Amino acid sequence: MCSPRRQRPARYPKGRTSCNGRLAPSSIALLSTTMVADATPVLLEDFPSELFAEIFKYLIYDKASLRACTLVSSRWHKLARRYRFAVIKVTGWSDRFAAFFSFCRTQPDLARYITELTFVGGSELLAEGRKNPYLFQYEDFLSILPTLISLRTLRFRDVQVRGDLRLHHASGAVQAPLASLDVLEFKQYNQEPPGLEFLSIMASMLSLMSVNTLRFSGRVALRHFEPGVEALGRFKIRQLAIVEVDPVHQYFKYFEHAVEPDALRAVALQCYPVGDRTSYSPSITRFLSSEVARCLVSVDLDFFGLVKTVMRASERDNLGAALASCTQLMYLRLGLVGWATSSSSRREDEYHRAPTPQPPMLVPLLSSLPPTLRAFSLRLRVRCQEDGDWWTDCVPYWDVEKLDDIFAPETGRFSNLQGVVLDVYPDSKDRCVKTIEEYDAPLLPKLQAAGMLRARVIRESWMSALGQPFYPE
C-alpha cells in the first residue's frame, strides 16, 4: 500500500494509486475531503476508466461524501455517458439509506447510470443488549425508481425492508418506468424471518419491474404460510433460485400461488440445506407438479445434505414422476455427495462422515424423464483413496453406473440428448484424483463409446455453482 501521507487540499494528486494499480483508500478519502473542503471540482478525466466505479462507490458510502458526489456531477455526467456503468453499495449505518435516496432525487443525471445496486443492512447494538436493525423504507425506493433506468442488478443483504402494505394494491397508480432487472436478490443471515410484510413489498417490486432471475439465499424464511399471501396477486419471473434457505418448503408453497403459469423457465433449488435432517422432497414434488412448473426448461436440484435414508423410496418415485411431468424439460442437473464406507477414516465431522449406501436414487429420478431432454449433468462431491480412485465409493452409495443403461443411445429413449456431464468435486485434502481416462476399464462404457460422456475434475467450492440456472455451454 502507498504511504497515507496527507496532501494539501488544493488539488488531488494525479495518478496516485496503490501498489496493485487500484486507487489507494487514503487517496479516495483525500478526494472526498478535498472537494467538500474547498468546493473545487476534480478533473476526473485524469483517472483510468476502470477506477470510476470504485470512486463512485466510495463516495456513496457515507453521508459526508455525498456532498462530494454533487461537486463532481458535471464531470461525472460526461464520463458516465461515455463509459455507462456504475456499481454502488450502500450500507444502512448512520442513515446512509436515506442519504442515498436523497442523492438520487437531487442528482438524477448520475442515478440514471447506475447498473448494479446493493443495499447492505445490519443492526446497532443497544445498551440493554437488544439489536436495532437498520430499516429500508420502501416508499423512498419507489421515489427514486424512475431515475434507475439502467439498473440491471439489485441486491438486498441483511436488510429489513419496511413499508405500507397497501402499496402493493396502489402500485398500479405509480407513474414510473419499469426497470428491467437481470437479477433481484435477497440474502438474509442475521435478521428475523420477514413474514407477510416482506412478501407484500416483494410482490410490489415485481409488479413494477421486469425481473429475469429472482434469487433467495441465507435465512430469508417465512414464519408460516399465512392466508393473506394468496391475496397479494401473481407476478412473472423467468428464473428462480433458492439457496441455503431453511425452511425451504414454505417458499415452494408460496411460489405455487405467486408465479404466473407459463412464465417460469428455470429453477435452481438447494433442496437440503447443510445439516438439515428433514425431507423436503414432498414439497419439491408438489412444486414441480404444479401448473407453475409445467413450462420449465431447466431444473437444477442440489441434494448436498442428503444423508442416510432421509428420502424414502416412495418419495424418490414421486419426485421422478414430477420431473417427468415437466414436458418441456431440456436441461437437468443433480448434485450429490458421492462416497460410502471405504473412506471413513479421513474425516468424521457431521457433513463428511461416510454414510451407509442408499437405495436406488438415479434410476427412479431419471428413467421417466421426457424425451425433450438435451443435456444431463451430475455433480458429485467425492473423496479419493490413496491412488486417486473415487469411483469405488460412488458405485455402492449411489447407482451412478446405471447412467449407462438410462442414457445409452441404443435405448432410444432420449433422441435429443447431446451429452452427459460428470462434474467431480474432490475433497480439499485429495491431491491425487483420477480422471476417467486413467481408469483401466471404462466407467460408463456405452456413453464413452458413443462420445456422449464428458467428465471434469473441478477444484472449486461446491457452493460456487449454486443459484445459477443450468444451461450447458
GROMACS .gro file of C-alpha atoms in nm:
model
  473
    1MET     CA    1   0.000   0.000   0.000
    2CYS     CA    2   0.113   0.351  -0.065
    3SER     CA    3   0.203   0.573   0.220
    4PRO     CA    4  -0.102   0.754   0.364
    5ARG     CA    5   0.076   1.091   0.368
    6ARG     CA    6  -0.163   1.381   0.385
    7GLN     CA    7  -0.162   1.627   0.096
    8ARG     CA    8  -0.278   1.986   0.086
    9PRO     CA    9  -0.642   2.005  -0.022
   10ALA     CA   10  -0.569   2.242  -0.308
   11ARG     CA   11  -0.552   1.968  -0.570
   12TYR     CA   12  -0.588   1.592  -0.585
   13PRO     CA   13  -0.252   1.422  -0.655
   14LYS     CA   14  -0.276   1.295  -1.008
   15GLY     CA   15  -0.227   0.923  -1.068
   16ARG     CA   16  -0.181   0.822  -0.704
   17THR     CA   17  -0.262   0.452  -0.681
   18SER     CA   18  -0.191   0.158  -0.458
   19CYS     CA   19   0.074  -0.099  -0.534
   20ASN     CA   20  -0.177  -0.323  -0.719
   21GLY     CA   21  -0.288  -0.046  -0.951
   22ARG     CA   22  -0.612   0.033  -0.767
   23LEU     CA   23  -0.682   0.369  -0.612
   24ALA     CA   24  -0.541   0.378  -0.259
   25PRO     CA   25  -0.807   0.413   0.015
   26SER     CA   26  -0.624   0.713   0.159
   27SER     CA   27  -0.634   0.878  -0.182
   28ILE     CA   28  -1.009   0.821  -0.215
   29ALA     CA   29  -1.061   0.964   0.132
   30LEU     CA   30  -0.850   1.264   0.035
   31LEU     CA   31  -1.056   1.309  -0.281
   32SER     CA   32  -1.373   1.331  -0.070
   33THR     CA   33  -1.219   1.562   0.190
   34THR     CA   34  -1.071   1.793  -0.073
   35MET     CA   35  -1.391   1.852  -0.264
   36VAL     CA   36  -1.600   1.911   0.046
   37ALA     CA   37  -1.343   2.150   0.188
   38ASP     CA   38  -1.290   2.391  -0.100
   39ALA     CA   39  -1.575   2.302  -0.338
   40THR     CA   40  -1.332   2.268  -0.629
   41PRO     CA   41  -1.435   2.007  -0.890
   42VAL     CA   42  -1.170   1.742  -0.954
   43LEU     CA   43  -1.063   1.667  -1.311
   44LEU     CA   44  -1.180   1.304  -1.326
   45GLU     CA   45  -1.054   1.274  -1.682
   46ASP     CA   46  -0.712   1.216  -1.521
   47PHE     CA   47  -0.827   0.883  -1.375
   48PRO     CA   48  -0.819   0.550  -1.562
   49SER     CA   49  -1.167   0.441  -1.666
   50GLU     CA   50  -1.161   0.124  -1.452
   51LEU     CA   51  -1.143   0.335  -1.136
   52PHE     CA   52  -1.465   0.530  -1.190
   53ALA     CA   53  -1.696   0.269  -1.040
   54GLU     CA   54  -1.469   0.230  -0.735
   55ILE     CA   55  -1.457   0.605  -0.675
   56PHE     CA   56  -1.829   0.645  -0.716
   57LYS     CA   57  -1.899   0.351  -0.483
   58TYR     CA   58  -1.683   0.509  -0.214
   59LEU     CA   59  -1.844   0.850  -0.247
   60ILE     CA   60  -2.188   0.696  -0.198
   61TYR     CA   61  -2.062   0.503   0.103
   62ASP     CA   62  -2.116   0.767   0.369
   63LYS     CA   63  -2.329   1.074   0.415
   64ALA     CA   64  -2.046   1.329   0.416
   65SER     CA   65  -1.910   1.212   0.083
   66LEU     CA   66  -2.246   1.253  -0.087
   67ARG     CA   67  -2.167   1.625  -0.094
   68ALA     CA   68  -1.850   1.544  -0.282
   69CYS     CA   69  -2.051   1.350  -0.539
   70THR     CA   70  -2.260   1.658  -0.603
   71LEU     CA   71  -1.949   1.866  -0.669
   72VAL     CA   72  -1.816   1.630  -0.937
   73SER     CA   73  -2.151   1.575  -1.103
   74SER     CA   74  -2.074   1.783  -1.411
   75ARG     CA   75  -1.755   1.587  -1.480
   76TRP     CA   76  -1.910   1.251  -1.393
   77HIS     CA   77  -2.203   1.314  -1.624
   78LYS     CA   78  -1.973   1.338  -1.926
   79LEU     CA   79  -1.765   1.035  -1.830
   80ALA     CA   80  -2.062   0.820  -1.733
   81ARG     CA   81  -2.220   0.894  -2.070
   82ARG     CA   82  -1.902   0.763  -2.231
   83TYR     CA   83  -1.844   0.452  -2.016
   84ARG     CA   84  -2.203   0.385  -1.900
   85PHE     CA   85  -2.152   0.191  -1.580
   86ALA     CA   86  -2.175   0.243  -1.208
   87VAL     CA   87  -2.156  -0.015  -0.930
   88ILE     CA   88  -2.297   0.111  -0.600
   89LYS     CA   89  -2.301  -0.041  -0.250
   90VAL     CA   90  -2.492   0.140   0.022
   91THR     CA   91  -2.478   0.042   0.389
   92GLY     CA   92  -2.752   0.121   0.638
   93TRP     CA   93  -2.523   0.266   0.904
   94SER     CA   94  -2.576   0.631   1.005
   95ASP     CA   95  -2.881   0.694   0.783
   96ARG     CA   96  -2.694   0.614   0.463
   97PHE     CA   97  -3.005   0.467   0.302
   98ALA     CA   98  -3.186   0.799   0.340
   99ALA     CA   99  -2.878   0.990   0.219
  100PHE     CA  100  -2.852   0.775  -0.092
  101PHE     CA  101  -3.220   0.823  -0.176
  102SER     CA  102  -3.177   1.198  -0.131
  103PHE     CA  103  -2.875   1.192  -0.359
  104CYS     CA  104  -3.066   1.011  -0.635
  105ARG     CA  105  -3.352   1.260  -0.614
  106THR     CA  106  -3.119   1.561  -0.635
  107GLN     CA  107  -2.880   1.411  -0.893
  108PRO     CA  108  -3.100   1.213  -1.137
  109ASP     CA  109  -2.841   1.255  -1.414
  110LEU     CA  110  -2.599   1.044  -1.210
  111ALA     CA  111  -2.851   0.790  -1.082
  112ARG     CA  112  -2.961   0.704  -1.435
  113TYR     CA  113  -2.621   0.537  -1.498
  114ILE     CA  114  -2.633   0.301  -1.201
  115THR     CA  115  -2.630  -0.056  -1.333
  116GLU     CA  116  -2.566  -0.258  -1.013
  117LEU     CA  117  -2.702  -0.159  -0.673
  118THR     CA  118  -2.652  -0.339  -0.340
  119PHE     CA  119  -2.811  -0.240  -0.011
  120VAL     CA  120  -2.630  -0.382   0.293
  121GLY     CA  121  -2.814  -0.372   0.623
  122GLY     CA  122  -2.729  -0.482   0.973
  123SER     CA  123  -2.816  -0.351   1.315
  124GLU     CA  124  -2.678  -0.145   1.600
  125LEU     CA  125  -2.635  -0.294   1.947
  126LEU     CA  126  -2.835  -0.109   2.210
  127ALA     CA  127  -2.726  -0.064   2.572
  128GLU     CA  128  -2.966  -0.329   2.703
  129GLY     CA  129  -2.827  -0.587   2.462
  130ARG     CA  130  -3.107  -0.566   2.205
  131LYS     CA  131  -3.037  -0.507   1.839
  132ASN     CA  132  -3.197  -0.223   1.650
  133PRO     CA  133  -3.197  -0.309   1.277
  134TYR     CA  134  -3.133  -0.051   1.008
  135LEU     CA  135  -3.459  -0.020   0.820
  136PHE     CA  136  -3.503   0.029   0.449
  137GLN     CA  137  -3.814   0.233   0.368
  138TYR     CA  138  -3.982   0.102   0.057
  139GLU     CA  139  -4.156   0.434  -0.009
  140ASP     CA  140  -3.815   0.601  -0.051
  141PHE     CA  141  -3.709   0.336  -0.301
  142LEU     CA  142  -4.025   0.393  -0.504
  143SER     CA  143  -3.945   0.762  -0.520
  144ILE     CA  144  -3.612   0.702  -0.700
  145LEU     CA  145  -3.725   0.413  -0.921
  146PRO     CA  146  -3.799   0.641  -1.221
  147THR     CA  147  -3.433   0.750  -1.225
  148LEU     CA  148  -3.283   0.397  -1.218
  149ILE     CA  149  -3.341   0.332  -1.586
  150SER     CA  150  -3.008   0.149  -1.636
  151LEU     CA  151  -3.036  -0.074  -1.329
  152ARG     CA  152  -2.977  -0.444  -1.406
  153THR     CA  153  -2.880  -0.599  -1.070
  154LEU     CA  154  -3.048  -0.520  -0.737
  155ARG     CA  155  -2.941  -0.692  -0.414
  156PHE     CA  156  -3.062  -0.669  -0.054
  157ARG     CA  157  -2.828  -0.818   0.209
  158ASP     CA  158  -2.944  -0.836   0.569
  159VAL     CA  159  -3.185  -0.552   0.500
  160GLN     CA  160  -3.522  -0.524   0.670
  161VAL     CA  161  -3.747  -0.367   0.410
  162ARG     CA  162  -4.044  -0.187   0.561
  163GLY     CA  163  -4.336  -0.008   0.401
  164ASP     CA  164  -4.710   0.038   0.379
  165LEU     CA  165  -4.880  -0.293   0.297
  166ARG     CA  166  -5.131  -0.103   0.085
  167LEU     CA  167  -4.855  -0.002  -0.156
  168HIS     CA  168  -4.893  -0.327  -0.344
  169HIS     CA  169  -5.256  -0.260  -0.424
  170ALA     CA  170  -5.179   0.101  -0.519
  171SER     CA  171  -4.869   0.017  -0.721
  172GLY     CA  172  -5.056   0.044  -1.049
  173ALA     CA  173  -5.103   0.415  -0.984
  174VAL     CA  174  -4.730   0.481  -0.955
  175GLN     CA  175  -4.621   0.658  -1.272
  176ALA     CA  176  -4.267   0.523  -1.316
  177PRO     CA  177  -4.088   0.345  -1.600
  178LEU     CA  178  -4.046  -0.023  -1.534
  179ALA     CA  179  -3.690  -0.129  -1.456
  180SER     CA  180  -3.567  -0.434  -1.642
  181LEU     CA  181  -3.355  -0.640  -1.400
  182ASP     CA  182  -3.135  -0.936  -1.476
  183VAL     CA  183  -3.112  -1.029  -1.106
  184LEU     CA  184  -3.316  -0.939  -0.797
  185GLU     CA  185  -3.152  -1.098  -0.491
  186PHE     CA  186  -3.245  -1.120  -0.125
  187LYS     CA  187  -2.976  -1.252   0.110
  188GLN     CA  188  -3.052  -1.271   0.480
  189TYR     CA  189  -2.833  -1.417   0.754
  190ASN     CA  190  -2.859  -1.205   1.067
  191GLN     CA  191  -3.220  -1.086   1.081
  192GLU     CA  192  -3.551  -1.235   1.187
  193PRO     CA  193  -3.770  -1.400   0.922
  194PRO     CA  194  -3.961  -1.126   0.740
  195GLY     CA  195  -4.311  -1.273   0.704
  196LEU     CA  196  -4.610  -1.132   0.518
  197GLU     CA  197  -4.493  -0.770   0.506
  198PHE     CA  198  -4.178  -0.869   0.320
  199LEU     CA  199  -4.377  -1.075   0.069
  200SER     CA  200  -4.616  -0.786   0.008
  201ILE     CA  201  -4.331  -0.547  -0.069
  202MET     CA  202  -4.154  -0.802  -0.288
  203ALA     CA  203  -4.476  -0.858  -0.484
  204SER     CA  204  -4.500  -0.483  -0.536
  205MET     CA  205  -4.141  -0.469  -0.662
  206LEU     CA  206  -4.205  -0.748  -0.908
  207SER     CA  207  -4.521  -0.576  -1.032
  208LEU     CA  208  -4.321  -0.260  -1.110
  209MET     CA  209  -4.008  -0.423  -1.254
  210SER     CA  210  -3.941  -0.687  -1.514
  211VAL     CA  211  -3.720  -0.947  -1.340
  212ASN     CA  212  -3.536  -1.228  -1.516
  213THR     CA  213  -3.387  -1.408  -1.211
  214LEU     CA  214  -3.525  -1.393  -0.857
  215ARG     CA  215  -3.272  -1.530  -0.606
  216PHE     CA  216  -3.303  -1.606  -0.233
  217SER     CA  217  -3.016  -1.711  -0.011
  218GLY     CA  218  -2.944  -1.726   0.359
  219ARG     CA  219  -3.224  -1.729   0.614
  220VAL     CA  220  -3.488  -1.544   0.416
  221ALA     CA  221  -3.751  -1.767   0.570
  222LEU     CA  222  -4.124  -1.730   0.621
  223ARG     CA  223  -4.266  -1.761   0.969
  224HIS     CA  224  -4.558  -1.958   0.830
  225PHE     CA  225  -4.776  -1.964   0.524
  226GLU     CA  226  -5.040  -1.704   0.601
  227PRO     CA  227  -5.379  -1.683   0.427
  228GLY     CA  228  -5.309  -1.322   0.328
  229VAL     CA  229  -5.034  -1.437   0.090
  230GLU     CA  230  -5.288  -1.553  -0.166
  231ALA     CA  231  -5.434  -1.200  -0.186
  232LEU     CA  232  -5.102  -1.047  -0.298
  233GLY     CA  233  -5.155  -1.143  -0.660
  234ARG     CA  234  -4.926  -1.309  -0.914
  235PHE     CA  235  -4.610  -1.191  -1.086
  236LYS     CA  236  -4.388  -1.309  -1.371
  237ILE     CA  237  -4.030  -1.429  -1.338
  238ARG     CA  238  -3.830  -1.645  -1.577
  239GLN     CA  239  -3.576  -1.796  -1.336
  240LEU     CA  240  -3.596  -1.879  -0.966
  241ALA     CA  241  -3.300  -1.968  -0.742
  242ILE     CA  242  -3.333  -2.068  -0.374
  243VAL     CA  243  -3.006  -2.145  -0.191
  244GLU     CA  244  -2.940  -2.211   0.179
  245VAL     CA  245  -3.295  -2.127   0.277
  246ASP     CA  246  -3.449  -2.305   0.574
  247PRO     CA  247  -3.734  -2.400   0.591
  248VAL     CA  248  -3.738  -2.407   0.212
  249HIS     CA  249  -4.073  -2.585   0.180
  250GLN     CA  250  -4.257  -2.265   0.278
  251TYR     CA  251  -4.119  -2.094  -0.030
  252PHE     CA  252  -4.222  -2.377  -0.261
  253LYS     CA  253  -4.574  -2.340  -0.130
  254TYR     CA  254  -4.567  -1.963  -0.171
  255PHE     CA  255  -4.440  -1.964  -0.530
  256GLU     CA  256  -4.706  -2.214  -0.632
  257HIS     CA  257  -4.955  -1.933  -0.565
  258ALA     CA  258  -4.742  -1.633  -0.662
  259VAL     CA  259  -4.583  -1.705  -1.002
  260GLU     CA  260  -4.783  -1.669  -1.321
  261PRO     CA  261  -4.835  -2.001  -1.504
  262ASP     CA  262  -4.627  -2.045  -1.821
  263ALA     CA  263  -4.378  -1.774  -1.711
  264LEU     CA  264  -4.117  -1.975  -1.519
  265ARG     CA  265  -3.847  -2.135  -1.735
  266ALA     CA  266  -3.568  -2.236  -1.494
  267VAL     CA  267  -3.530  -2.324  -1.126
  268ALA     CA  268  -3.216  -2.383  -0.918
  269LEU     CA  269  -3.300  -2.528  -0.576
  270GLN     CA  270  -3.077  -2.637  -0.290
  271CYS     CA  271  -3.316  -2.895  -0.159
  272TYR     CA  272  -3.133  -2.997   0.157
  273PRO     CA  273  -2.951  -2.719   0.345
  274VAL     CA  274  -2.632  -2.845   0.507
  275GLY     CA  275  -2.707  -3.024   0.832
  276ASP     CA  276  -3.082  -3.049   0.774
  277ARG     CA  277  -3.247  -3.382   0.856
  278THR     CA  278  -3.594  -3.302   0.721
  279SER     CA  279  -3.703  -3.432   0.383
  280TYR     CA  280  -3.838  -3.155   0.164
  281SER     CA  281  -3.894  -3.385  -0.134
  282PRO     CA  282  -4.279  -3.385  -0.094
  283SER     CA  283  -4.276  -3.004  -0.124
  284ILE     CA  284  -4.040  -3.017  -0.423
  285THR     CA  285  -4.259  -3.282  -0.585
  286ARG     CA  286  -4.573  -3.075  -0.536
  287PHE     CA  287  -4.400  -2.765  -0.675
  288LEU     CA  288  -4.266  -2.942  -0.986
  289SER     CA  289  -4.608  -3.098  -1.044
  290SER     CA  290  -4.794  -2.766  -1.023
  291GLU     CA  291  -4.904  -2.554  -1.319
  292VAL     CA  292  -4.627  -2.305  -1.236
  293ALA     CA  293  -4.362  -2.559  -1.339
  294ARG     CA  294  -4.526  -2.701  -1.649
  295CYS     CA  295  -4.313  -2.490  -1.886
  296LEU     CA  296  -3.978  -2.546  -1.712
  297VAL     CA  297  -3.686  -2.586  -1.949
  298SER     CA  298  -3.404  -2.612  -1.692
  299VAL     CA  299  -3.405  -2.774  -1.346
  300ASP     CA  300  -3.112  -2.780  -1.102
  301LEU     CA  301  -3.163  -2.980  -0.780
  302ASP     CA  302  -2.885  -2.988  -0.523
  303PHE     CA  303  -2.901  -3.269  -0.264
  304PHE     CA  304  -2.574  -3.190  -0.089
  305GLY     CA  305  -2.713  -3.252   0.262
  306LEU     CA  306  -2.897  -3.573   0.173
  307VAL     CA  307  -2.772  -3.845   0.410
  308LYS     CA  308  -2.871  -4.198   0.502
  309THR     CA  309  -3.239  -4.263   0.430
  310VAL     CA  310  -3.382  -3.913   0.465
  311MET     CA  311  -3.567  -3.951   0.133
  312ARG     CA  312  -3.777  -4.266   0.128
  313ALA     CA  313  -3.807  -4.484  -0.181
  314SER     CA  314  -4.165  -4.371  -0.243
  315GLU     CA  315  -4.056  -4.008  -0.231
  316ARG     CA  316  -3.791  -4.076  -0.495
  317ASP     CA  317  -4.050  -4.233  -0.723
  318ASN     CA  318  -4.284  -3.937  -0.677
  319LEU     CA  319  -4.006  -3.688  -0.748
  320GLY     CA  320  -3.919  -3.878  -1.066
  321ALA     CA  321  -4.282  -3.859  -1.174
  322ALA     CA  322  -4.283  -3.483  -1.105
  323LEU     CA  323  -3.977  -3.435  -1.328
  324ALA     CA  324  -4.148  -3.642  -1.596
  325SER     CA  325  -4.447  -3.404  -1.583
  326CYS     CA  326  -4.219  -3.117  -1.695
  327THR     CA  327  -4.285  -3.198  -2.059
  328GLN     CA  328  -4.060  -2.920  -2.196
  329LEU     CA  329  -3.757  -3.008  -1.982
  330MET     CA  330  -3.430  -2.983  -2.175
  331TYR     CA  331  -3.158  -2.938  -1.912
  332LEU     CA  332  -3.133  -3.123  -1.581
  333ARG     CA  333  -2.858  -3.111  -1.319
  334LEU     CA  334  -2.838  -3.302  -0.990
  335GLY     CA  335  -2.588  -3.253  -0.708
  336LEU     CA  336  -2.499  -3.540  -0.472
  337VAL     CA  337  -2.239  -3.633  -0.213
  338GLY     CA  338  -2.090  -3.947  -0.360
  339TRP     CA  339  -1.895  -4.155  -0.111
  340ALA     CA  340  -1.954  -4.462   0.104
  341THR     CA  341  -1.775  -4.652   0.380
  342SER     CA  342  -1.430  -4.715   0.233
  343SER     CA  343  -1.301  -4.365   0.310
  344SER     CA  344  -1.450  -4.325   0.655
  345SER     CA  345  -1.115  -4.274   0.826
  346ARG     CA  346  -1.050  -3.942   0.650
  347ARG     CA  347  -1.277  -3.714   0.847
  348GLU     CA  348  -1.573  -3.773   1.076
  349ASP     CA  349  -1.746  -3.439   1.116
  350GLU     CA  350  -2.118  -3.408   1.065
  351TYR     CA  351  -2.116  -3.330   0.694
  352HIS     CA  352  -1.830  -3.553   0.580
  353ARG     CA  353  -1.874  -3.878   0.764
  354ALA     CA  354  -1.924  -4.184   0.546
  355PRO     CA  355  -2.297  -4.261   0.528
  356THR     CA  356  -2.447  -4.601   0.457
  357PRO     CA  357  -2.534  -4.699   0.098
  358GLN     CA  358  -2.857  -4.551  -0.038
  359PRO     CA  359  -3.144  -4.727  -0.213
  360PRO     CA  360  -3.156  -4.659  -0.589
  361MET     CA  361  -3.170  -4.284  -0.649
  362LEU     CA  362  -3.086  -4.205  -1.009
  363VAL     CA  363  -3.297  -4.480  -1.164
  364PRO     CA  364  -3.634  -4.364  -1.020
  365LEU     CA  365  -3.548  -3.997  -1.087
  366LEU     CA  366  -3.417  -4.030  -1.443
  367SER     CA  367  -3.583  -4.328  -1.607
  368SER     CA  368  -3.909  -4.149  -1.690
  369LEU     CA  369  -3.771  -3.810  -1.798
  370PRO     CA  370  -3.940  -3.654  -2.103
  371PRO     CA  371  -3.782  -3.720  -2.446
  372THR     CA  372  -3.714  -3.347  -2.486
  373LEU     CA  373  -3.404  -3.379  -2.262
  374ARG     CA  374  -3.091  -3.241  -2.429
  375ALA     CA  375  -2.830  -3.241  -2.152
  376PHE     CA  376  -2.789  -3.404  -1.812
  377SER     CA  377  -2.525  -3.308  -1.556
  378LEU     CA  378  -2.436  -3.489  -1.235
  379ARG     CA  379  -2.230  -3.304  -0.974
  380LEU     CA  380  -2.055  -3.541  -0.733
  381ARG     CA  381  -1.869  -3.442  -0.418
  382VAL     CA  382  -1.618  -3.724  -0.383
  383ARG     CA  383  -1.336  -3.849  -0.163
  384CYS     CA  384  -1.047  -4.035  -0.312
  385GLN     CA  385  -0.847  -4.332  -0.198
  386GLU     CA  386  -0.468  -4.314  -0.193
  387ASP     CA  387  -0.441  -4.398  -0.563
  388GLY     CA  388  -0.692  -4.126  -0.655
  389ASP     CA  389  -0.983  -4.365  -0.703
  390TRP     CA  390  -1.324  -4.206  -0.630
  391TRP     CA  391  -1.546  -4.431  -0.843
  392THR     CA  392  -1.521  -4.723  -0.599
  393ASP     CA  393  -1.704  -4.522  -0.334
  394CYS     CA  394  -1.970  -4.376  -0.563
  395VAL     CA  395  -2.094  -4.703  -0.711
  396PRO     CA  396  -2.211  -4.875  -0.387
  397TYR     CA  397  -2.350  -4.549  -0.245
  398TRP     CA  398  -2.538  -4.412  -0.548
  399ASP     CA  399  -2.640  -4.609  -0.858
  400VAL     CA  400  -2.411  -4.399  -1.078
  401GLU     CA  401  -2.326  -4.693  -1.303
  402LYS     CA  402  -2.692  -4.702  -1.413
  403LEU     CA  403  -2.639  -4.384  -1.614
  404ASP     CA  404  -2.511  -4.611  -1.890
  405ASP     CA  405  -2.838  -4.803  -1.908
  406ILE     CA  406  -3.056  -4.490  -1.880
  407PHE     CA  407  -2.890  -4.262  -2.137
  408ALA     CA  408  -2.716  -4.501  -2.378
  409PRO     CA  409  -2.811  -4.418  -2.742
  410GLU     CA  410  -2.932  -4.773  -2.813
  411THR     CA  411  -3.218  -4.735  -2.565
  412GLY     CA  412  -3.380  -4.481  -2.797
  413ARG     CA  413  -3.549  -4.300  -2.508
  414PHE     CA  414  -3.367  -3.969  -2.545
  415SER     CA  415  -3.317  -3.899  -2.913
  416ASN     CA  416  -3.244  -3.530  -2.846
  417LEU     CA  417  -2.975  -3.597  -2.582
  418GLN     CA  418  -2.648  -3.428  -2.673
  419GLY     CA  419  -2.438  -3.549  -2.382
  420VAL     CA  420  -2.392  -3.634  -2.015
  421VAL     CA  421  -2.161  -3.425  -1.797
  422LEU     CA  422  -2.000  -3.569  -1.485
  423ASP     CA  423  -1.853  -3.294  -1.263
  424VAL     CA  424  -1.631  -3.437  -0.988
  425TYR     CA  425  -1.563  -3.215  -0.686
  426PRO     CA  426  -1.284  -3.380  -0.481
  427ASP     CA  427  -1.234  -3.319  -0.111
  428SER     CA  428  -0.986  -3.041  -0.044
  429LYS     CA  429  -0.738  -3.291   0.105
  430ASP     CA  430  -0.737  -3.507  -0.207
  431ARG     CA  431  -0.425  -3.422  -0.405
  432CYS     CA  432  -0.447  -3.720  -0.637
  433VAL     CA  433  -0.771  -3.751  -0.836
  434LYS     CA  434  -0.810  -3.991  -1.126
  435THR     CA  435  -0.969  -3.877  -1.449
  436ILE     CA  436  -1.194  -4.121  -1.633
  437GLU     CA  437  -0.918  -4.179  -1.889
  438GLU     CA  438  -0.684  -4.305  -1.615
  439TYR     CA  439  -0.908  -4.596  -1.516
  440ASP     CA  440  -0.813  -4.934  -1.664
  441ALA     CA  441  -1.171  -5.007  -1.774
  442PRO     CA  442  -1.431  -4.756  -1.896
  443LEU     CA  443  -1.655  -4.635  -1.613
  444LEU     CA  444  -1.961  -4.583  -1.833
  445PRO     CA  445  -1.861  -4.779  -2.145
  446LYS     CA  446  -2.173  -4.719  -2.358
  447LEU     CA  447  -2.170  -4.344  -2.314
  448GLN     CA  448  -1.793  -4.324  -2.358
  449ALA     CA  449  -1.804  -4.532  -2.673
  450ALA     CA  450  -2.073  -4.302  -2.817
  451GLY     CA  451  -1.867  -3.994  -2.728
  452MET     CA  452  -2.150  -3.860  -2.513
  453LEU     CA  453  -1.969  -3.851  -2.176
  454ARG     CA  454  -1.771  -3.553  -2.056
  455ALA     CA  455  -1.610  -3.578  -1.711
  456ARG     CA  456  -1.438  -3.288  -1.537
  457VAL     CA  457  -1.245  -3.260  -1.211
  458ILE     CA  458  -1.340  -2.925  -1.056
  459ARG     CA  459  -1.138  -2.783  -0.768
  460GLU     CA  460  -1.373  -2.501  -0.681
  461SER     CA  461  -1.614  -2.451  -0.395
  462TRP     CA  462  -1.925  -2.666  -0.422
  463MET     CA  463  -2.136  -2.360  -0.336
  464SER     CA  464  -1.994  -2.151  -0.621
  465ALA     CA  465  -2.217  -2.322  -0.878
  466LEU     CA  466  -2.537  -2.293  -0.675
  467GLY     CA  467  -2.801  -2.036  -0.754
  468GLN     CA  468  -2.718  -2.023  -1.125
  469PRO     CA  469  -2.980  -2.185  -1.351
  470PHE     CA  470  -2.830  -2.470  -1.551
  471TYR     CA  471  -2.775  -2.404  -1.919
  472PRO     CA  472  -2.481  -2.606  -2.058
  473GLU     CA  473  -2.215  -2.435  -2.262
   0.00000   0.00000   0.00000
